[in-house]
Short mmCIF file of C-alpha atoms in Angstrom, two decimals:
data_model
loop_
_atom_site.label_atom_id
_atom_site.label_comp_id
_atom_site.label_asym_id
_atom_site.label_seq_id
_atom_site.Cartn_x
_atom_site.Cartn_y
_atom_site.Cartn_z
CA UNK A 149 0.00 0.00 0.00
CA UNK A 150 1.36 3.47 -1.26
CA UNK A 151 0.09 6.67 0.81
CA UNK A 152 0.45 8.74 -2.00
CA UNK A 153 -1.02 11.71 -0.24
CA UNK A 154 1.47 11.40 3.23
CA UNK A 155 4.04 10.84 1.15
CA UNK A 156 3.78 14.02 -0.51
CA UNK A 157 2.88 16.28 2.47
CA UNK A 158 5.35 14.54 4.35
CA UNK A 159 6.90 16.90 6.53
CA UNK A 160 3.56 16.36 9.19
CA UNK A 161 3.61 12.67 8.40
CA UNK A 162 7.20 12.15 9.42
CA UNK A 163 6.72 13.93 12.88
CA UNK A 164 3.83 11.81 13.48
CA UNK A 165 5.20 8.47 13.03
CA UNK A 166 8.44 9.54 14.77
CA UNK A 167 5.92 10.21 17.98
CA UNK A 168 4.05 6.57 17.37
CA UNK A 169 6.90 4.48 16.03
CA UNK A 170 8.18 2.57 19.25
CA UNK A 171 4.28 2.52 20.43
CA UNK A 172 2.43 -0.74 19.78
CA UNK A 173 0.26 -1.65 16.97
CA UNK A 174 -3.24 -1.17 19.00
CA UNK A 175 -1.99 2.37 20.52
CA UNK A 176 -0.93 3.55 16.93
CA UNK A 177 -3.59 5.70 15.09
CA UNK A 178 -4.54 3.53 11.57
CA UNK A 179 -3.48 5.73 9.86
CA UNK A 180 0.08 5.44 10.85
CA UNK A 181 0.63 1.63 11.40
CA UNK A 182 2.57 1.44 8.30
CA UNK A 183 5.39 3.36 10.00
CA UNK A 184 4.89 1.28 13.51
CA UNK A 185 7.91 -0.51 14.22
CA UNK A 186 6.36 -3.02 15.65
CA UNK A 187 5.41 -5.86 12.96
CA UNK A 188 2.12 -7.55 14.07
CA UNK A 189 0.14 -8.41 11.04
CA UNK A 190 -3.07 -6.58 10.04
CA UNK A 191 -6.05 -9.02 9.52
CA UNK A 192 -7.42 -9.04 6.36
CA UNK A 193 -10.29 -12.06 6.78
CA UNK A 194 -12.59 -13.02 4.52
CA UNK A 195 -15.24 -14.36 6.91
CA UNK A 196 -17.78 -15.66 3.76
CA UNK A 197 -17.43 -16.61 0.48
CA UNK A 198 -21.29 -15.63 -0.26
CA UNK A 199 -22.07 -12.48 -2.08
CA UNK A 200 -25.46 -10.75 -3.19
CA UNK A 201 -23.03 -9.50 -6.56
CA UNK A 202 -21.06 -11.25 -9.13
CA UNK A 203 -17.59 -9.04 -9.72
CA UNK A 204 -15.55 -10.16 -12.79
CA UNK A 205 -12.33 -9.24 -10.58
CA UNK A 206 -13.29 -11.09 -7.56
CA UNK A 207 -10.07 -12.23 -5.84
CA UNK A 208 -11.68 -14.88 -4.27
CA UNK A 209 -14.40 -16.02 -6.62
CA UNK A 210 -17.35 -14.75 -4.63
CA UNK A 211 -20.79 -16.42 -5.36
CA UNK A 212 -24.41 -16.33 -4.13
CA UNK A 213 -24.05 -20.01 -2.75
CA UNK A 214 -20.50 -19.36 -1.38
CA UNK A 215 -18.92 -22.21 -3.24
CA UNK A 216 -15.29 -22.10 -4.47
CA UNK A 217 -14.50 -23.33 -8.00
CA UNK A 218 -10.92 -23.71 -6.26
CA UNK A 219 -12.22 -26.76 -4.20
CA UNK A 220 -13.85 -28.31 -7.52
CA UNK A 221 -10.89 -28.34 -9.44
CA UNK A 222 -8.51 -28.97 -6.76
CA UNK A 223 -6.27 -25.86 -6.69
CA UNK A 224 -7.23 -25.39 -2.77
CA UNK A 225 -6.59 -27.36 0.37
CA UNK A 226 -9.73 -26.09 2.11
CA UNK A 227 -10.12 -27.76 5.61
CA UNK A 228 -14.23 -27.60 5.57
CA UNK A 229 -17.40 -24.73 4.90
CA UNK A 230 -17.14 -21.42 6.81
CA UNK A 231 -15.45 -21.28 10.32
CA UNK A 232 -18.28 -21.69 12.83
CA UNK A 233 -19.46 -18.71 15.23
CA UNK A 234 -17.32 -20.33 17.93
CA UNK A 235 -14.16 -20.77 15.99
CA UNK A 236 -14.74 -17.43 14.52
CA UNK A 237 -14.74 -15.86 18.10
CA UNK A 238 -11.72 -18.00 19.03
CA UNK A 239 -10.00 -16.75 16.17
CA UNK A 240 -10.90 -13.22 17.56
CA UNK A 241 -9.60 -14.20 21.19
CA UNK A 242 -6.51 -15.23 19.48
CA UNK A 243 -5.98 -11.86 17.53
CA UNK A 244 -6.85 -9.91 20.70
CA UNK A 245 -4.06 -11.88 22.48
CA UNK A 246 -1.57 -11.06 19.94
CA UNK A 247 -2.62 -7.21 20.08
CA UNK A 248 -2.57 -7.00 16.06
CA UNK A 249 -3.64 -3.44 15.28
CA UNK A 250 -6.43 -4.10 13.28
CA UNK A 251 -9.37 -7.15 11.74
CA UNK A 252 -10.45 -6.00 8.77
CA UNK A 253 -14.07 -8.07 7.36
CA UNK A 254 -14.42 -8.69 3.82
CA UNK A 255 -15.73 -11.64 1.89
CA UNK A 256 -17.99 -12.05 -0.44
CA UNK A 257 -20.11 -9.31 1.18
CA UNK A 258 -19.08 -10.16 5.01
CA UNK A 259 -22.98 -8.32 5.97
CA UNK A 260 -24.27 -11.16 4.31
CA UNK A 261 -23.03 -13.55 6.86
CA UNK A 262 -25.82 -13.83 9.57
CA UNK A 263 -23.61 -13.44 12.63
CA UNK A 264 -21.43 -10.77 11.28
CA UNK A 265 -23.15 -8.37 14.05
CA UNK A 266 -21.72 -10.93 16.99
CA UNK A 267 -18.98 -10.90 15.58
CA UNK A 268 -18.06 -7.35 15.04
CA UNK A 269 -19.20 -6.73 18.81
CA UNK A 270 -16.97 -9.63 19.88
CA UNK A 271 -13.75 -8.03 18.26
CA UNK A 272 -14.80 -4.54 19.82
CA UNK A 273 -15.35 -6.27 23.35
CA UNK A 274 -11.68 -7.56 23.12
CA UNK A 275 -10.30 -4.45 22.06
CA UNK A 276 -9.45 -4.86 18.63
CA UNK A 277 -9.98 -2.24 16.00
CA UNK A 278 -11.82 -3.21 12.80
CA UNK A 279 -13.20 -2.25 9.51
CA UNK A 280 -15.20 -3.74 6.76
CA UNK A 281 -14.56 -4.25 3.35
CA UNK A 282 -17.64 -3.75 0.98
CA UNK A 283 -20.21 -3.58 -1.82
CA UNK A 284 -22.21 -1.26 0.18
CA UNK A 285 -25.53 -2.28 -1.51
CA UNK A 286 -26.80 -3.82 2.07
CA UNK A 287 -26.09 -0.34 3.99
CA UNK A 288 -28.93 1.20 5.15
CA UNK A 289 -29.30 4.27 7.20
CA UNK A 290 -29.84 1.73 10.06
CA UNK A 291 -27.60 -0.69 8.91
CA UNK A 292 -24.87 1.81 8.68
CA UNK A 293 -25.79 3.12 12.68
CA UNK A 294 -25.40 -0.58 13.37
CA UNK A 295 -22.36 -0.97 12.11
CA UNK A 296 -21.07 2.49 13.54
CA UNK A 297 -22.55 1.20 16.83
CA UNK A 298 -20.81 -2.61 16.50
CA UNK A 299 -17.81 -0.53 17.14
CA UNK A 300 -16.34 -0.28 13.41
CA UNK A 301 -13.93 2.54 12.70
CA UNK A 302 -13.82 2.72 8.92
CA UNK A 303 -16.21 1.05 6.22
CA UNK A 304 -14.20 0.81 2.49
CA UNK A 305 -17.17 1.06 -0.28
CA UNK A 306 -16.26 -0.52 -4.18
CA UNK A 307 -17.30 2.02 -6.54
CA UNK A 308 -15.33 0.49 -9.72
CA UNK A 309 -16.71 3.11 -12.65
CA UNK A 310 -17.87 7.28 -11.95
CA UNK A 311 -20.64 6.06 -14.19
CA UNK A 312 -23.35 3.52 -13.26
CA UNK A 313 -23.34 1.60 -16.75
CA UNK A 314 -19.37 0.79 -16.09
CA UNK A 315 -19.70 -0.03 -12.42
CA UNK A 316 -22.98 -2.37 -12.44
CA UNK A 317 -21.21 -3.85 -16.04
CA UNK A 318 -18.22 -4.99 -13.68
CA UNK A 319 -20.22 -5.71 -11.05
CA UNK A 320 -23.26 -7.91 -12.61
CA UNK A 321 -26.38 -5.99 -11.54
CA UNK A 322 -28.21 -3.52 -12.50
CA UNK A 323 -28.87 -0.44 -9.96
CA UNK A 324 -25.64 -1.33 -7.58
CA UNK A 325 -24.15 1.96 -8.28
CA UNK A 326 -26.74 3.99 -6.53
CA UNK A 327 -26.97 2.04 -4.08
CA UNK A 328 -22.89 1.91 -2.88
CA UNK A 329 -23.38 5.78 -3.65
CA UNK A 330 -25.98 5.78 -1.15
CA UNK A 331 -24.36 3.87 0.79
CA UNK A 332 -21.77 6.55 1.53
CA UNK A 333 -24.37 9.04 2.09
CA UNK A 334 -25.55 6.91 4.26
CA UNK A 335 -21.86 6.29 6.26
CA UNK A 336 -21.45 10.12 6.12
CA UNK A 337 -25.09 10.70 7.52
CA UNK A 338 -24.08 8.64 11.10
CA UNK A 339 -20.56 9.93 11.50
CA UNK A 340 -19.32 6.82 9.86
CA UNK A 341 -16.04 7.06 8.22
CA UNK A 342 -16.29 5.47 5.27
CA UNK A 343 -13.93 5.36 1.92
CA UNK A 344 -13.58 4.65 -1.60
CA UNK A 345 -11.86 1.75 -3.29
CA UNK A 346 -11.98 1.16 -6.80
CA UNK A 347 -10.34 -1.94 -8.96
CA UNK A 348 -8.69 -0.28 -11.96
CA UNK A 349 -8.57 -2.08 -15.84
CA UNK A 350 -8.78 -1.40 -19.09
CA UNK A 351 -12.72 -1.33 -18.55
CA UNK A 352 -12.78 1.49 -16.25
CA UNK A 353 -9.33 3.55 -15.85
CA UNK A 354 -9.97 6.45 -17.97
CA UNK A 355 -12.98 7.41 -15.09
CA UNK A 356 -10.65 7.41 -12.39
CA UNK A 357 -10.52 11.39 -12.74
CA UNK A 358 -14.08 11.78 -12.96
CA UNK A 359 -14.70 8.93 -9.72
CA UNK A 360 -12.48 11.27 -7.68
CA UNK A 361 -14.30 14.37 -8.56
CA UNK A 362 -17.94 12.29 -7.43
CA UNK A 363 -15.35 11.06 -4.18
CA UNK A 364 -15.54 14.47 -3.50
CA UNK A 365 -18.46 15.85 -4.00
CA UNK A 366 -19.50 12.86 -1.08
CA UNK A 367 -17.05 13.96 1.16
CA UNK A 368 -14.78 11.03 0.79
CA UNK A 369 -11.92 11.33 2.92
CA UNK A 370 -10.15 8.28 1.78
CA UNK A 371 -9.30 7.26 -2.29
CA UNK A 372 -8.10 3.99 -2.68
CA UNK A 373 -7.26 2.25 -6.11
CA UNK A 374 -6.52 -1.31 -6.41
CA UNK A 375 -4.49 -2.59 -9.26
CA UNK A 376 -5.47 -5.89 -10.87
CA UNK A 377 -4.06 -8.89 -9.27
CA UNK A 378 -4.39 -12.54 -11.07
CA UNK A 379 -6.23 -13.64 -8.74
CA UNK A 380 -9.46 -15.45 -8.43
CA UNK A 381 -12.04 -14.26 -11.56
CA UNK A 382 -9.29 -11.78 -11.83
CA UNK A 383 -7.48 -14.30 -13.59
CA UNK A 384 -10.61 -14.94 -15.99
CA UNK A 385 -10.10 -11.41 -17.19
CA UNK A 386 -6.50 -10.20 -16.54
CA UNK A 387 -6.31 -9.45 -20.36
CA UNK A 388 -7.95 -6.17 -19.12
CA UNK A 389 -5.01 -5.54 -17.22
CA UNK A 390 -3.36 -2.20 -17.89
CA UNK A 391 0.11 -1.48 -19.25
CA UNK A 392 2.82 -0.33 -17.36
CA UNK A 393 2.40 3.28 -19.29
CA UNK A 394 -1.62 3.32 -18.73
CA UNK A 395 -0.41 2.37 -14.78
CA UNK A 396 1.98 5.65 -14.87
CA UNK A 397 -0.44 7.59 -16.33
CA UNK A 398 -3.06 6.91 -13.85
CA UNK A 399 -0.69 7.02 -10.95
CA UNK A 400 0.38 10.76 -12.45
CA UNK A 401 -3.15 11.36 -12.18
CA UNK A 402 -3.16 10.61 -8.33
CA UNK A 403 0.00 12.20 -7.55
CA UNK A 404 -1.24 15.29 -9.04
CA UNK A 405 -4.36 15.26 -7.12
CA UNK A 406 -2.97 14.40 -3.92
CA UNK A 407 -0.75 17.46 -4.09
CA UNK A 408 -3.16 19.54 -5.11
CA UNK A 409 -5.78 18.58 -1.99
CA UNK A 410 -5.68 19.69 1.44
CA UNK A 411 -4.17 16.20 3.00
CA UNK A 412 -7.28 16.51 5.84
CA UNK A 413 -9.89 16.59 2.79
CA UNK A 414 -9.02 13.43 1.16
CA UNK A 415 -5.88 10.39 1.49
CA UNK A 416 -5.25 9.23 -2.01
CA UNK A 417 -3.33 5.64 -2.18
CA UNK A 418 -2.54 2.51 -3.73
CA UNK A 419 -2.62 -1.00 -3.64
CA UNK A 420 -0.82 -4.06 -5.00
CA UNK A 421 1.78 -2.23 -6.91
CA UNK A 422 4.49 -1.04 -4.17
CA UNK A 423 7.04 0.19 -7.37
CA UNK A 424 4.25 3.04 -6.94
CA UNK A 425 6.59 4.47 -4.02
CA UNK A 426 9.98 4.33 -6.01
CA UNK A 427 7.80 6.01 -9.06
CA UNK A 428 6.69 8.60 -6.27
CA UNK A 429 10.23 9.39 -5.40
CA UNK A 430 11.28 9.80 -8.99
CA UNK A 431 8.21 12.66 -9.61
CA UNK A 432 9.65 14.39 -6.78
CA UNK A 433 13.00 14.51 -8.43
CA UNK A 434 12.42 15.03 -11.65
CA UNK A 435 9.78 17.74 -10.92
CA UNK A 436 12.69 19.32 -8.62
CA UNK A 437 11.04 19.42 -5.82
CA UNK A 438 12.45 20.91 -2.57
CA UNK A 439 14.74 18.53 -1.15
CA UNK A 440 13.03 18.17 2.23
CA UNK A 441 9.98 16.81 0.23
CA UNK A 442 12.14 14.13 -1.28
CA UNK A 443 13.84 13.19 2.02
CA UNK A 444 10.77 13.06 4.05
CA UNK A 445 8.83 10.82 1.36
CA UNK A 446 11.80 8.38 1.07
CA UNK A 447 11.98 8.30 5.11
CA UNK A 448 8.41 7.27 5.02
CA UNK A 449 9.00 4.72 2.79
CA UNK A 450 12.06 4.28 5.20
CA UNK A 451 10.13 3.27 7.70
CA UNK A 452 7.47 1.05 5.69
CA UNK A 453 10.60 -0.79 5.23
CA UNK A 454 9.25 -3.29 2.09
CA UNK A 455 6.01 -1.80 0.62
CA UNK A 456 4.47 -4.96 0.06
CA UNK A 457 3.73 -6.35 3.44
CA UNK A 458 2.33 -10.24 2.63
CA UNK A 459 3.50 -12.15 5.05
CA UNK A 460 4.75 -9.73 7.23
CA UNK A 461 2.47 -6.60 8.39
CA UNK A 462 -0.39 -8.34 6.53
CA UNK A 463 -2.06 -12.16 6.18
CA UNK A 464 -4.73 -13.43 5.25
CA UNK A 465 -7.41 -16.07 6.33
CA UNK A 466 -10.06 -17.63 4.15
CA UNK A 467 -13.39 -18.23 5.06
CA UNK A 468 -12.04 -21.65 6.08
CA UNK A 469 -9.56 -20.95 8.19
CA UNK A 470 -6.53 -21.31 5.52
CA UNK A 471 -3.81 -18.43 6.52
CA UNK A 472 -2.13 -17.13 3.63
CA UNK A 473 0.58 -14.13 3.49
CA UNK A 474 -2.06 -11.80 1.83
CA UNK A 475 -5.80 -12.49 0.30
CA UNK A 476 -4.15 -12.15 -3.33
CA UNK A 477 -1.76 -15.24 -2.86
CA UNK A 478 -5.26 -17.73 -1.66
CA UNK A 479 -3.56 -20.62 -3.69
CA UNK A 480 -2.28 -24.21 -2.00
CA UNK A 481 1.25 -23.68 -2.59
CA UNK A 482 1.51 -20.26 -0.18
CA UNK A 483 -0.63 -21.77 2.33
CA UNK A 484 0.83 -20.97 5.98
CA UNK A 485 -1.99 -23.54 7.63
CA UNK A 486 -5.06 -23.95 8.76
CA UNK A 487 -6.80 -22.22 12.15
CA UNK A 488 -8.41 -25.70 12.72
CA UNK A 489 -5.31 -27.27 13.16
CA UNK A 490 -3.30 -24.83 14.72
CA UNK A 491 -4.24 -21.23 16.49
CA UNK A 492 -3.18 -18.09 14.29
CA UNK A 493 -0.68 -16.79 16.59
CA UNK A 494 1.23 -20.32 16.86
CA UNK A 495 1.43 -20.22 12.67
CA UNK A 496 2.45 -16.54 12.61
CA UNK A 497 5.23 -16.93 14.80
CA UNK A 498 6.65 -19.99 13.82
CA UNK A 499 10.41 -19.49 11.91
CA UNK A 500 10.31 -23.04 10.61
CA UNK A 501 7.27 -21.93 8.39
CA UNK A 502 8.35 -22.22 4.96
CA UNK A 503 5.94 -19.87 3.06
CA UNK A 504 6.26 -17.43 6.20
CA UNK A 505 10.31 -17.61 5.60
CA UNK A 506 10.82 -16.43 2.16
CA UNK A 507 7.56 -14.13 2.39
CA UNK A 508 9.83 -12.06 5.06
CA UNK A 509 12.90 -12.27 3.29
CA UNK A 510 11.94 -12.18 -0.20
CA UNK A 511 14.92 -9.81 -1.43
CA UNK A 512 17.21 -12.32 -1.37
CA UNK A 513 15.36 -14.26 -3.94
CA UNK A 514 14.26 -11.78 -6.53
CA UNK A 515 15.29 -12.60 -10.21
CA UNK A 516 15.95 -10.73 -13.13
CA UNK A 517 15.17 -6.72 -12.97
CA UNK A 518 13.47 -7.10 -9.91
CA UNK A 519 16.54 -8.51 -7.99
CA UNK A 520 19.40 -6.36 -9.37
CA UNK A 521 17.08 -3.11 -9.07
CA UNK A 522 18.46 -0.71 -6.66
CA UNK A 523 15.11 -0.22 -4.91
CA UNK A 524 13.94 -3.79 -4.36
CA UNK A 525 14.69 -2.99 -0.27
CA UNK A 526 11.93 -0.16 -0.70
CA UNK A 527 9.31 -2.07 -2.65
CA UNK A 528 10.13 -5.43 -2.13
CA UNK A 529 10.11 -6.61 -5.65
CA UNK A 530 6.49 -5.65 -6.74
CA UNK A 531 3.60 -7.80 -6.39
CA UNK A 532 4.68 -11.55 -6.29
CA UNK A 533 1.66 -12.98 -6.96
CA UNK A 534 1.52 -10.95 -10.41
CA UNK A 535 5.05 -12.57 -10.85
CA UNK A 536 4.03 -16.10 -10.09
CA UNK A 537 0.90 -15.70 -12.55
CA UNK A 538 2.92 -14.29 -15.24
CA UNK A 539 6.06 -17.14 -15.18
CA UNK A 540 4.81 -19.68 -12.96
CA UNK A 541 7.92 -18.01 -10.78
CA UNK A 542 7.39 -16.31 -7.59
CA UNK A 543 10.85 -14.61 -7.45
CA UNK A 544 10.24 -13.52 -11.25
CA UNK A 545 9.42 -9.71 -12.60
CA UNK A 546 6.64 -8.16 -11.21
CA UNK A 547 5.29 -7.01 -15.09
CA UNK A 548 3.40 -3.98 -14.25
CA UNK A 549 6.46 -2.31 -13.44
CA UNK A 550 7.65 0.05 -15.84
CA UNK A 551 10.19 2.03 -13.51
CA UNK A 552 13.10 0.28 -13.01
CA UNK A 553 15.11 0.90 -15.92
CA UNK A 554 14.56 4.74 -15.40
CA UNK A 555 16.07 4.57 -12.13
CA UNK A 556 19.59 3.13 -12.64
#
């Protein structure tokens, strides 16, 4: 993940995570737990597989019965349905143990799982901070008190076109655009922070400009825009992936914004492409910007240490139970285990893990541009499961990156 928009009014940024570094995760604001120095993972847990939509980028294949196509055709090693209510809260009593800084709930569309409420209110009970992850077609006025009232800081809404023809095209029903539009109304309405996160591809980029402007006309504070990951029915339709120019020219797009906002109206960031933060640094150069600027974005980065965090500052669970490094890498052979076998805290912490090994030192095995680039300490080599899809490699070229050549 790329702060685009604390990385270019740094100077603040810097101070602030100097103050919070040496804190730990659950005393750090969210917004800073990127530059925490402790290294407990946030939660990203996909708590049902079921999903009132259809997305043709679904990383995990979302359906209105739940099913996986993984388990039909063997490519998971799924240990059962859905974790139960009890393992669930467990899982929860585990996490709240461990003092991770924060659960986010996704899915499918995690408010279509019946005991979501119990188990939102169990995570707040414990202390841990959460969010929620998204179609926003379910969220009510009420439901969006509820959810505000469960104890949920932040709520991240997919609006994937500025348009409704693009976004209900991508997302397989009509009239799903007005209603994740109200849905942030709604958010807004109850003093519910709520975002903006849109999947980028050739289907939808050139809107990105105009799905800002509606962000803030809405009074989003947070911009969020997900590059395409083969993952899931993303790899049904990762011929819509953009090139590594149409990637610059978006990202251009961002930077420009983000300097041009007030930092306290709207973050602007992205995912699943962490050469974004090397590109950064190399706008700030060649647009001869003050040196400060430059120094205090690459001490952010600094402090990130590797921008792409699988494995390390982030994992994964599937609905379940299976623990992976990140919910883009849901495939047998990056498995970490299973939460019916063994409790989450006992996997993450074990150094005889072999996925969990080379996820956390994955510079040492970078090939080809990736491993002789300069950078690869800041950025970690790209996305790896974009490499793996692309040359059946996982220490291959991340091929959405553009940027290294420019930078020797």
């Amino acid at each position: 993940m790329i702060r685009i928009t604390q990385l270019v009014h740094g100077k603040g940024t810097v101070s602030e995570a100097l103050k919070h570094r040496k804190k730990p995760p659950h005393q750090v604001p969210s917004r800073l737990l990127a530059f925490a120095e402790t290294r407990r993972p946030v939660i990203f847990w996909n708590i049902t597989n079921k999903c009132n939509l259809a997305c043709s980028h679904c990383y995990i294949s979302a359906s209105s019965s739940g099913a996986r196509p993984e388990l039909d055709t063997g490519r998971d090693t799924g240990s059962g349905g859905e974790l139960s209510l009890e393992e669930a809260k467990e899982f929860l009593d585990d996490l709240a143990e461990m003092r991770v800084p924060l659960v986010l709930f996704s899915g499918g569309e995690p408010l279509v799982r019946k005991d979501f409420w119990e188990l939102a209110a169990h995570a707040t009970a414990r202390g841990l901070k959460t969010a929620l992850s998204t179609n926003g077609t379910l969220i009510s006025s009420t439901v969006a008190a509820k959810i505000r009232d469960c104890g949920v800081e932040y709520v991240g809404v997919s609006l994937d076109g500025a348009k409704a023809e693009t976004h209900d095209r991508i997302r397989n029903q009509p009239g799903c655009f007005e209603k994740a539009v109200q849905a942030l109304r709604n958010c807004a309405e109850v003093g519910l922070k709520a975002g903006v996160r849109v999947t980028v591809t050739k289907e939808n980029y050139k809107e990105v400009g105009d799905l800002l402007d509606l962000s803030r006309d809405l009074g989003v504070p947070r911009f969020c825009v997900y590059w395409l990951v083969p993952s899931g029915r993303g790899r049904e339709i990762y011929d819509l992936q953009l090139k590594p120019q149409e990637v610059a020219q978006i990202f251009d797009l961002l930077y420009q914004r983000a300097r041009a906002l007030n930092p306290a109206e709207m973050e602007i960031l992205t995912v699943d492409a962490p050469q974004d933060g090397i590109y950064l640094l190399s706008k700030l150069k060649d647009e001869g910007s003050p040196e400060s600027e430059y120094e205090n974005a690459l001490r952010l980065l600094q402090y990130t240490g590797d921008s792409c965090s699988a494995g390390d500052r982030v994992a994964n669970v599937d609905p379940a139970g299976n623990v992976y490094p990140c919910q883009f890498a849901q495939l047998p052979e990056f498995k970490i285990g299973n939460l019916r076998e063994r409790r989450f805290s006992e996997l993450w912490n074990d150094p005889k893990n072999p996925v969990l090994a080379v996820f956390r030192e994955k510079t040492k095995f970078l090939k080809g541009k990736c491993g002789s680039c300069p950078q690869k300490e800041l950025c970690g080599g790209g996305c790896r499961v974009r490499a793996y899809a692309e040359a059946g490699d996982i220490w291959g070229e991340d091929p959405l990156c553009s940027f290294t050549q420019a930078l020797y």
